[in-house]
C-alpha positions as CSV (number, residue, x, y, z in Angstrom):
1,X,-55.0,-48.0,-29.7
2,X,-54.1,-45.9,-32.7
3,X,-56.7,-47.7,-34.8
4,X,-59.5,-46.9,-32.4
5,X,-58.4,-43.3,-32.0
6,X,-58.2,-42.6,-35.7
7,X,-61.2,-44.6,-36.9
8,X,-63.7,-44.8,-34.1
9,X,-63.4,-41.2,-32.7
10,X,-64.0,-39.6,-36.0
11,X,-67.6,-38.4,-36.5
12,X,-69.5,-39.3,-39.6
13,X,-70.1,-35.6,-40.3
14,X,-66.4,-34.8,-40.1
15,X,-65.6,-37.7,-42.3
16,X,-68.2,-36.6,-44.9
17,X,-66.6,-33.2,-45.0
18,X,-63.2,-34.8,-45.3
19,X,-64.5,-36.9,-48.2
20,X,-65.8,-33.9,-50.1
21,X,-62.5,-32.0,-49.6
22,X,-59.9,-34.9,-50.0
23,X,-57.1,-34.5,-52.4
24,X,-56.9,-38.3,-53.0
25,X,-58.9,-41.5,-52.5
26,X,-57.4,-45.0,-52.1
27,X,-59.7,-47.9,-52.9
28,X,-59.2,-51.5,-51.9
29,X,-60.0,-53.8,-54.8
30,X,-61.2,-57.3,-53.8
31,X,-64.8,-57.1,-52.4
32,X,-64.7,-53.3,-52.8
33,X,-64.1,-52.0,-56.3
34,X,-65.0,-55.5,-57.6
35,X,-67.2,-58.2,-56.2
36,X,-64.5,-60.8,-56.6
37,X,-61.8,-62.1,-54.3
38,X,-58.8,-62.6,-56.7
39,X,-56.7,-65.3,-55.0
40,X,-59.8,-67.3,-53.8
41,X,-61.2,-67.2,-57.3
42,X,-57.9,-68.2,-58.8
43,X,-57.6,-71.1,-56.4
44,X,-61.1,-72.3,-57.3
45,X,-60.1,-72.0,-61.0
46,X,-57.1,-74.2,-60.3
47,X,-59.1,-76.7,-58.4
48,X,-57.6,-76.1,-55.0
49,X,-60.2,-73.7,-53.5
50,X,-61.0,-75.7,-50.3
51,X,-57.3,-76.1,-49.5
52,X,-56.6,-72.4,-49.9
53,X,-59.8,-71.6,-47.9
54,X,-58.5,-73.8,-45.0
55,X,-55.1,-72.0,-45.1
56,X,-56.9,-68.6,-45.1
57,X,-58.9,-69.6,-42.0
58,X,-55.7,-70.8,-40.3
59,X,-54.0,-67.5,-41.0
60,X,-56.9,-65.6,-39.6
61,X,-56.5,-67.6,-36.4
62,X,-53.3,-65.6,-35.8
63,X,-49.7,-66.4,-35.4
64,X,-49.0,-65.9,-39.1
65,X,-48.0,-62.7,-40.9
66,X,-49.7,-61.6,-44.1
67,X,-46.6,-62.5,-46.2
68,X,-46.4,-66.0,-44.6
69,X,-50.1,-66.6,-45.3
70,X,-49.7,-65.3,-48.9
71,X,-46.7,-67.5,-49.4
72,X,-48.4,-70.6,-48.2
73,X,-51.6,-70.0,-50.1
74,X,-49.7,-69.4,-53.4
75,X,-47.6,-72.5,-52.8
76,X,-50.9,-74.4,-52.8
77,X,-52.2,-72.8,-56.0
78,X,-48.8,-72.6,-57.8
79,X,-50.3,-70.6,-60.7
80,X,-48.5,-70.8,-64.0
81,X,-48.2,-67.8,-66.3
82,X,-50.6,-69.5,-68.8
83,X,-53.1,-70.3,-66.0
84,X,-53.2,-66.7,-64.9
85,X,-53.7,-65.5,-68.5
86,X,-56.5,-68.0,-69.1
87,X,-58.1,-67.0,-65.7
88,X,-58.1,-63.3,-66.7
89,X,-59.9,-64.2,-69.9
90,X,-62.3,-66.7,-68.5
91,X,-63.1,-64.9,-65.3
92,X,-63.4,-61.1,-66.0
93,X,-63.9,-59.1,-62.8
94,X,-67.4,-57.9,-61.9
95,X,-67.5,-54.3,-60.8
96,X,-69.4,-53.3,-57.7
97,X,-72.6,-51.2,-58.4
98,X,-71.9,-47.5,-59.0
99,X,-68.1,-47.7,-58.6
100,X,-67.5,-46.7,-62.2
101,X,-69.7,-43.7,-61.8
102,X,-68.0,-42.8,-58.5
103,X,-64.5,-43.0,-59.9
104,X,-65.4,-41.0,-63.0
105,X,-66.8,-38.3,-60.8
106,X,-63.7,-38.3,-58.6
107,X,-61.6,-37.9,-61.8
108,X,-63.8,-35.1,-63.1
109,X,-63.2,-33.3,-59.7
110,X,-59.4,-33.7,-60.2
111,X,-59.1,-35.9,-57.2
112,X,-56.3,-38.5,-57.4
113,X,-57.5,-42.1,-57.4
114,X,-55.4,-45.1,-56.3
115,X,-56.0,-48.8,-56.1
116,X,-54.3,-50.4,-53.2
117,X,-54.6,-54.2,-52.9
118,X,-53.0,-57.3,-51.6
119,X,-54.1,-58.9,-54.9
120,X,-52.1,-59.3,-58.0
121,X,-51.1,-56.7,-60.6
122,X,-51.7,-59.0,-63.6
123,X,-55.3,-59.6,-62.5
124,X,-56.0,-56.1,-61.4
125,X,-54.5,-54.3,-64.4
126,X,-57.6,-54.8,-66.6
127,X,-59.7,-53.3,-63.7
128,X,-57.5,-50.2,-63.5
129,X,-57.7,-49.8,-67.3
130,X,-61.5,-50.0,-67.3
131,X,-61.5,-47.3,-64.7
132,X,-59.0,-45.1,-66.4
133,X,-56.6,-45.3,-63.5
134,X,-52.9,-45.1,-64.5
135,X,-50.7,-48.0,-63.7
136,X,-48.5,-45.9,-61.4
137,X,-51.6,-45.4,-59.3
138,X,-52.0,-49.2,-58.9
139,X,-50.3,-50.7,-55.8
140,X,-50.5,-54.5,-55.9
141,X,-48.4,-57.7,-55.6
142,X,-46.5,-59.1,-58.5
143,X,-46.3,-62.8,-59.4
144,X,-43.0,-64.2,-60.6
145,X,-42.6,-67.0,-63.2
146,X,-39.7,-69.1,-64.4
147,X,-38.7,-69.1,-68.1
148,X,-41.0,-72.1,-68.7
149,X,-43.9,-70.2,-67.2
150,X,-44.0,-72.1,-63.9
151,X,-44.7,-70.3,-60.6
152,X,-41.6,-68.8,-59.1
153,X,-42.9,-66.8,-56.1
154,X,-43.9,-63.1,-55.8
155,X,-42.1,-59.8,-55.4
156,X,-41.4,-59.4,-51.7
157,X,-40.2,-55.8,-52.2
158,X,-43.8,-54.7,-52.9
159,X,-45.2,-52.7,-50.0
160,X,-48.5,-54.6,-50.2
161,X,-46.7,-58.0,-49.7
162,X,-46.5,-57.7,-46.0
163,X,-48.6,-56.8,-42.9
164,X,-49.2,-53.1,-42.6
165,X,-48.5,-52.7,-46.3
166,X,-51.5,-50.5,-47.1
167,X,-50.6,-47.9,-44.5
168,X,-47.1,-47.8,-46.0
169,X,-48.6,-47.3,-49.5
170,X,-50.6,-44.3,-48.2
171,X,-47.5,-42.8,-46.6
172,X,-45.6,-43.4,-49.9
173,X,-48.4,-41.6,-51.9
174,X,-48.3,-38.7,-49.5
175,X,-44.5,-38.4,-49.7
176,X,-44.2,-39.0,-53.5
177,X,-47.2,-37.2,-54.9
178,X,-47.3,-34.4,-52.2
179,X,-50.9,-35.3,-51.4
180,X,-52.2,-33.6,-48.3
181,X,-55.5,-35.3,-47.5
182,X,-56.2,-39.0,-48.3
183,X,-59.3,-41.1,-47.6
184,X,-59.2,-44.9,-47.8
185,X,-62.3,-46.9,-48.8
186,X,-62.4,-50.6,-48.2
187,X,-64.2,-53.6,-46.8
188,X,-61.6,-55.2,-44.6
189,X,-59.6,-54.7,-41.4
190,X,-56.4,-54.2,-43.3
191,X,-58.0,-51.2,-45.1
192,X,-59.1,-49.8,-41.7
193,X,-55.5,-50.1,-40.5
194,X,-54.3,-47.8,-43.3
195,X,-55.8,-44.9,-41.2
196,X,-53.5,-43.4,-40.1
197,X,-51.6,-42.3,-42.2
198,X,-54.8,-42.0,-44.2
199,X,-56.8,-39.1,-42.8
200,X,-60.1,-40.9,-43.0
201,X,-61.5,-44.4,-43.5
202,X,-64.9,-45.3,-45.1
203,X,-66.1,-48.8,-44.6
204,X,-67.8,-50.5,-47.5
205,X,-70.1,-53.5,-47.2
206,X,-71.8,-53.8,-50.5
207,X,-70.4,-57.2,-51.2
208,X,-69.6,-58.6,-47.8
209,X,-70.1,-57.0,-44.3
210,X,-67.1,-57.5,-42.0
211,X,-68.4,-57.1,-38.5
212,X,-65.3,-55.3,-37.1
213,X,-65.4,-52.8,-40.0
214,X,-69.1,-52.1,-39.6
215,X,-68.7,-51.6,-35.8
216,X,-65.6,-49.4,-35.9
217,X,-66.0,-47.3,-39.1
218,X,-67.5,-43.9,-38.4
219,X,-69.0,-44.0,-41.9
220,X,-70.1,-47.4,-43.3
221,X,-71.8,-47.6,-46.6
222,X,-73.3,-50.5,-48.6
223,X,-73.8,-48.5,-51.9
224,X,-71.3,-46.2,-53.6
225,X,-74.2,-44.0,-54.6
226,X,-74.0,-42.6,-51.0
227,X,-70.5,-41.4,-51.7
228,X,-71.5,-39.9,-55.0
229,X,-74.4,-38.1,-53.3
230,X,-72.0,-36.5,-50.8
231,X,-69.7,-35.3,-53.6
232,X,-72.6,-33.7,-55.5
233,X,-74.2,-32.0,-52.5
234,X,-74.6,-28.2,-52.9
235,X,-73.3,-25.8,-50.2
236,X,-76.9,-25.2,-49.2
237,X,-77.7,-28.9,-48.8
238,X,-74.7,-29.4,-46.6
239,X,-75.6,-26.6,-44.2
240,X,-79.3,-27.7,-43.9
241,X,-78.7,-31.4,-43.6
């Protein structure tokens, strides 16, 4: 399978070298950059957490595309514009330890940083702003509202609104920004599936450990400090480690 060939056969040493030399890094957001799970938290905020959780488990059982699952979960939540605005104020995102330092370091090294998520732009925008990531480097889903502010669906033209969307985003980044080497960092199976076209995948388990990701990722970390340390290694340290 392409997933196994691209993720499982890559050595940790090769991936660490790729990480140091990468032109761009794509981060998943929920349970990676932040500790939160946006849609689940929004559902709890709206009082329908258990119903959405049940639908999520049903979707994970198979036979349902990502878009179908997203559609059904949002039809349960039916978030209004005002509810989303209140949620953002009442429930600010909690950053994962050392992520701000890591992204600041990547920026200082002139590496392009992107956020790629199945979550929602309105909720993730404050996260991107706090990390000094431009909006054009944020790939997320967009909620639609009617004139009265009631829920009206989501933008189905977004690459991240369907299965395999993260891989399509990586290819789009390579094609649009002429980026040669991309590393994807994330906690979930959909993040792992972005490699290829991403050149490398680093599994993250600082908030939740996904068994399949821990098993299949050649490099699995639970603290972003490990990624910082690799970027700050001297040439001598690399050759003697």
